């Protein structure tokens, strides 16, 4: 796939009168998996919506290969940039195969017809997401987890150089979360697809990310490799949470152990002790 530069410059965005992100600079590493983490309402999804052109910035720029994303024709952009938003809506009654096939629309010209390459792209996306057996089913008949995998299949069928995903593991049980993140890692390694995703699970983010972006209050508080930035101090600053960070014995990535009030280190007072 082609090499692309993708960055924001002094990006500010929000909703109505409410500013969410302010003067944010971010460079997305090419061919890597970038994961954005942070507490609720910190600006993660607003950032992703802004760089995908779903949300028009108040000021600043989103630049793809030096061109402003928000001034690039939609179809031209869709050949390079794919998006799975947080709560996508499917047309009523549409089948799985038809929805996944819509991922091929950016590759269709005014007079071009559906091709064998389109068939192969859709079949591969269905196989990769384990949804081929659902091809003839209507989307509204599926469970939340099944629907999420179908939406991911549509994004994969688009075959873009850059793929943006807002909480792609939503509605999925832990086994399917791992399958989806493994799939995205395979795509990244096989095709050098640049992947940018928002995740809530900090340990999953640390396990799968090459580049981790930690946000709070509309600002980037830390970014870099998980090994370099995921520390107890950063977790305290970003999430307001006391934790213990150890090395994951299976991946050698940082593993965060949250410390609630009932799990802090130190002597415990029990009923037996109090009566002694």
Short mmCIF file of C-alpha atoms in Angstrom, two decimals, residues 17-272:
data_model
loop_
_atom_site.label_atom_id
_atom_site.label_comp_id
_atom_site.label_asym_id
_atom_site.label_seq_id
_atom_site.Cartn_x
_atom_site.Cartn_y
_atom_site.Cartn_z
CA UNK A 17 -21.10 26.03 21.93
CA UNK A 18 -19.16 23.30 23.72
CA UNK A 19 -15.48 22.92 22.85
CA UNK A 20 -14.16 19.37 23.28
CA UNK A 21 -10.63 19.40 21.85
CA UNK A 22 -8.44 22.49 21.63
CA UNK A 23 -5.39 23.15 19.42
CA UNK A 24 -4.43 19.50 19.24
CA UNK A 25 -1.36 18.38 17.27
CA UNK A 26 -1.03 14.70 16.42
CA UNK A 27 1.01 12.78 13.85
CA UNK A 28 -0.31 9.30 13.02
CA UNK A 29 2.59 6.89 12.39
CA UNK A 30 2.34 5.29 8.95
CA UNK A 31 1.80 1.53 8.86
CA UNK A 32 1.31 1.27 12.62
CA UNK A 33 -1.57 0.62 15.00
CA UNK A 34 -2.38 3.78 16.94
CA UNK A 35 -4.80 3.41 19.86
CA UNK A 36 -6.46 6.36 21.59
CA UNK A 37 -7.41 5.91 25.25
CA UNK A 38 -8.77 8.10 28.00
CA UNK A 39 -11.73 8.56 30.36
CA UNK A 40 -15.28 9.11 29.15
CA UNK A 41 -15.92 12.49 27.47
CA UNK A 42 -12.21 13.26 27.14
CA UNK A 43 -12.42 13.86 23.37
CA UNK A 44 -11.38 10.46 21.95
CA UNK A 45 -14.39 10.04 19.65
CA UNK A 46 -14.44 13.75 18.80
CA UNK A 47 -10.86 13.46 17.60
CA UNK A 48 -11.67 10.40 15.50
CA UNK A 49 -14.80 12.07 14.05
CA UNK A 50 -12.73 15.12 13.16
CA UNK A 51 -9.93 13.27 11.39
CA UNK A 52 -12.48 11.16 9.47
CA UNK A 53 -14.36 14.28 8.24
CA UNK A 54 -17.57 13.42 10.08
CA UNK A 55 -17.09 16.54 12.19
CA UNK A 56 -15.96 19.90 10.81
CA UNK A 57 -13.23 21.51 12.93
CA UNK A 58 -13.79 24.89 14.52
CA UNK A 59 -10.21 25.72 13.64
CA UNK A 60 -7.00 24.01 12.67
CA UNK A 61 -6.50 21.34 10.04
CA UNK A 62 -6.51 17.62 9.40
CA UNK A 63 -3.93 16.88 6.71
CA UNK A 64 -3.65 13.76 4.57
CA UNK A 65 -0.59 13.88 2.34
CA UNK A 66 -0.49 17.63 2.86
CA UNK A 67 -4.08 18.18 1.70
CA UNK A 68 -6.90 19.25 3.97
CA UNK A 69 -9.20 16.27 4.59
CA UNK A 70 -12.27 18.50 4.88
CA UNK A 71 -11.66 19.93 1.40
CA UNK A 72 -11.00 16.57 -0.28
CA UNK A 73 -13.85 15.09 -2.39
CA UNK A 74 -15.65 12.37 -0.40
CA UNK A 75 -15.17 9.58 -2.94
CA UNK A 76 -11.48 10.36 -3.39
CA UNK A 77 -10.99 10.31 0.38
CA UNK A 78 -12.94 7.04 0.77
CA UNK A 79 -10.41 5.22 -1.42
CA UNK A 80 -7.73 5.96 1.16
CA UNK A 81 -9.57 6.41 4.45
CA UNK A 82 -12.07 3.93 5.91
CA UNK A 83 -14.18 4.47 9.01
CA UNK A 84 -16.18 2.37 11.44
CA UNK A 85 -18.08 4.87 13.61
CA UNK A 86 -19.27 4.17 17.14
CA UNK A 87 -22.96 3.50 16.42
CA UNK A 88 -23.44 2.85 12.69
CA UNK A 89 -26.99 2.54 11.35
CA UNK A 90 -27.91 0.07 8.60
CA UNK A 91 -30.84 0.47 6.18
CA UNK A 92 -33.84 -1.53 7.36
CA UNK A 93 -33.96 -5.07 5.99
CA UNK A 94 -30.52 -5.02 4.35
CA UNK A 95 -28.67 -8.33 4.30
CA UNK A 96 -25.17 -8.91 5.60
CA UNK A 97 -23.76 -9.50 2.10
CA UNK A 98 -25.35 -6.32 0.75
CA UNK A 99 -24.05 -4.23 3.63
CA UNK A 100 -20.51 -5.57 3.33
CA UNK A 101 -20.72 -4.99 -0.42
CA UNK A 102 -21.31 -1.30 0.22
CA UNK A 103 -17.72 -1.11 1.31
CA UNK A 104 -16.83 -1.42 -2.37
CA UNK A 105 -18.71 1.74 -3.44
CA UNK A 106 -15.63 4.02 -3.44
CA UNK A 107 -14.07 1.70 -6.02
CA UNK A 108 -17.06 1.91 -8.38
CA UNK A 109 -16.97 4.41 -11.22
CA UNK A 110 -20.04 6.01 -12.77
CA UNK A 111 -20.22 3.39 -15.51
CA UNK A 112 -18.28 0.52 -13.93
CA UNK A 113 -19.96 -2.71 -12.90
CA UNK A 114 -19.44 -5.07 -10.01
CA UNK A 115 -16.26 -7.05 -10.70
CA UNK A 116 -14.58 -10.28 -9.67
CA UNK A 117 -12.22 -8.17 -7.54
CA UNK A 118 -15.25 -6.86 -5.64
CA UNK A 119 -16.49 -10.41 -5.07
CA UNK A 120 -13.09 -11.44 -3.73
CA UNK A 121 -12.86 -8.42 -1.41
CA UNK A 122 -16.31 -9.08 0.09
CA UNK A 123 -15.67 -12.82 0.47
CA UNK A 124 -12.33 -12.18 2.20
CA UNK A 125 -13.90 -9.65 4.57
CA UNK A 126 -16.70 -12.07 5.49
CA UNK A 127 -14.23 -14.91 6.06
CA UNK A 128 -11.84 -12.77 8.09
CA UNK A 129 -14.63 -11.65 10.45
CA UNK A 130 -16.25 -15.10 10.67
CA UNK A 131 -19.52 -13.77 9.23
CA UNK A 132 -19.73 -15.70 5.93
CA UNK A 133 -22.42 -17.95 7.40
CA UNK A 134 -24.52 -14.84 8.04
CA UNK A 135 -24.33 -13.51 4.48
CA UNK A 136 -28.02 -14.02 3.66
CA UNK A 137 -29.33 -12.88 7.04
CA UNK A 138 -30.86 -9.46 7.62
CA UNK A 139 -28.77 -7.17 9.80
CA UNK A 140 -31.69 -6.46 12.14
CA UNK A 141 -31.95 -10.20 12.96
CA UNK A 142 -28.43 -10.34 14.39
CA UNK A 143 -27.10 -9.97 17.91
CA UNK A 144 -25.07 -6.89 18.84
CA UNK A 145 -21.81 -8.79 18.60
CA UNK A 146 -22.68 -10.25 15.20
CA UNK A 147 -23.63 -6.82 13.89
CA UNK A 148 -20.35 -5.36 15.06
CA UNK A 149 -18.37 -8.00 13.20
CA UNK A 150 -20.41 -7.34 10.04
CA UNK A 151 -19.68 -3.62 10.24
CA UNK A 152 -16.00 -4.41 10.59
CA UNK A 153 -16.30 -6.65 7.52
CA UNK A 154 -17.73 -3.73 5.54
CA UNK A 155 -14.79 -1.56 6.60
CA UNK A 156 -12.34 -4.30 5.58
CA UNK A 157 -14.04 -4.73 2.19
CA UNK A 158 -13.31 -1.08 1.46
CA UNK A 159 -9.59 -2.01 1.38
CA UNK A 160 -8.23 1.39 2.34
CA UNK A 161 -4.68 2.32 3.30
CA UNK A 162 -5.91 3.92 6.55
CA UNK A 163 -8.65 2.47 8.75
CA UNK A 164 -10.30 4.35 11.63
CA UNK A 165 -12.39 2.47 14.20
CA UNK A 166 -14.31 3.96 17.12
CA UNK A 167 -14.57 1.30 19.83
CA UNK A 168 -14.55 -1.71 17.47
CA UNK A 169 -14.88 -4.18 20.36
CA UNK A 170 -18.18 -2.72 21.63
CA UNK A 171 -20.82 -5.44 22.24
CA UNK A 172 -18.25 -8.21 21.85
CA UNK A 173 -17.44 -10.80 24.49
CA UNK A 174 -13.80 -11.19 25.42
CA UNK A 175 -13.08 -14.00 22.94
CA UNK A 176 -14.47 -11.97 20.03
CA UNK A 177 -12.64 -8.86 21.25
CA UNK A 178 -9.37 -10.76 20.94
CA UNK A 179 -10.39 -12.15 17.53
CA UNK A 180 -11.19 -8.68 16.19
CA UNK A 181 -7.97 -7.14 17.51
CA UNK A 182 -5.96 -10.09 16.18
CA UNK A 183 -7.68 -9.57 12.81
CA UNK A 184 -6.76 -5.88 12.75
CA UNK A 185 -3.18 -6.78 13.69
CA UNK A 186 -3.06 -9.31 10.84
CA UNK A 187 -4.35 -6.64 8.43
CA UNK A 188 -1.74 -4.19 9.65
CA UNK A 189 1.12 -6.65 9.31
CA UNK A 190 0.00 -8.12 5.99
CA UNK A 191 -0.92 -4.95 4.13
CA UNK A 192 0.78 -2.27 6.26
CA UNK A 193 -2.63 -0.70 6.80
CA UNK A 194 -2.43 2.29 9.14
CA UNK A 195 -4.98 1.66 11.88
CA UNK A 196 -6.29 4.24 14.33
CA UNK A 197 -8.79 3.07 16.92
CA UNK A 198 -10.43 4.18 20.13
CA UNK A 199 -10.52 1.56 22.89
CA UNK A 200 -11.86 1.65 26.44
CA UNK A 201 -9.88 -1.33 27.69
CA UNK A 202 -6.46 0.03 28.60
CA UNK A 203 -4.81 -3.39 28.76
CA UNK A 204 -6.13 -4.39 25.33
CA UNK A 205 -4.91 -1.05 24.00
CA UNK A 206 -1.43 -1.60 25.48
CA UNK A 207 -1.30 -5.14 24.13
CA UNK A 208 -2.17 -4.29 20.53
CA UNK A 209 -0.94 -0.72 20.00
CA UNK A 210 2.35 0.29 18.44
CA UNK A 211 1.57 3.90 19.32
CA UNK A 212 -0.57 4.83 22.31
CA UNK A 213 -2.27 8.22 22.70
CA UNK A 214 -3.64 9.06 26.17
CA UNK A 215 -6.17 11.91 26.33
CA UNK A 216 -7.81 13.88 29.10
CA UNK A 217 -9.94 17.05 28.94
CA UNK A 218 -9.52 17.39 25.18
CA UNK A 219 -5.73 17.28 25.28
CA UNK A 220 -3.07 14.65 24.66
CA UNK A 221 -1.42 14.00 28.02
CA UNK A 222 1.03 11.35 26.81
CA UNK A 223 1.89 9.50 23.60
CA UNK A 224 4.45 6.97 22.48
CA UNK A 225 4.93 3.23 22.67
CA UNK A 226 2.98 1.50 25.46
CA UNK A 227 6.27 0.46 27.04
CA UNK A 228 7.47 4.08 27.14
CA UNK A 229 4.39 5.87 28.42
CA UNK A 230 2.09 3.50 30.29
CA UNK A 231 3.07 4.09 33.88
CA UNK A 232 1.34 4.42 37.22
CA UNK A 233 1.91 8.19 37.07
CA UNK A 234 0.31 8.52 33.63
CA UNK A 235 -2.66 6.37 34.64
CA UNK A 236 -3.12 8.53 37.73
CA UNK A 237 -2.93 11.71 35.64
CA UNK A 238 -5.20 10.55 32.81
CA UNK A 239 -7.75 8.37 34.63
CA UNK A 240 -7.45 9.56 38.24
CA UNK A 241 -6.83 5.95 39.20
CA UNK A 242 -4.28 4.36 41.47
CA UNK A 243 -2.79 1.27 39.86
CA UNK A 244 0.08 -1.14 39.70
CA UNK A 245 1.77 -1.57 36.31
CA UNK A 246 3.60 -4.83 35.70
CA UNK A 247 4.96 -6.56 32.61
CA UNK A 248 2.50 -8.88 30.90
CA UNK A 249 4.27 -12.28 30.98
CA UNK A 250 2.76 -13.32 27.62
CA UNK A 251 3.44 -10.17 25.57
CA UNK A 252 6.06 -8.19 27.54
CA UNK A 253 3.71 -5.20 27.22
CA UNK A 254 2.61 -3.14 30.24
CA UNK A 255 -0.29 -4.60 32.20
CA UNK A 256 -2.33 -2.30 34.43
CA UNK A 257 -3.78 -3.64 37.67
CA UNK A 258 -6.34 -1.17 39.08
CA UNK A 259 -6.24 -0.53 42.83
CA UNK A 260 -9.61 0.17 44.37
CA UNK A 261 -10.09 1.21 48.00
CA UNK A 262 -10.43 -2.46 48.95
CA UNK A 263 -7.26 -3.54 47.14
CA UNK A 264 -4.67 -1.02 48.29
CA UNK A 265 -1.45 -2.46 49.69
CA UNK A 266 -1.01 -2.41 53.46
CA UNK A 267 -2.36 -4.06 56.58
CA UNK A 268 -6.02 -4.97 56.62
CA UNK A 269 -8.36 -4.61 59.53
CA UNK A 270 -10.70 -7.56 59.92
CA UNK A 271 -13.47 -8.22 62.39
CA UNK A 272 -11.28 -10.86 64.03
#
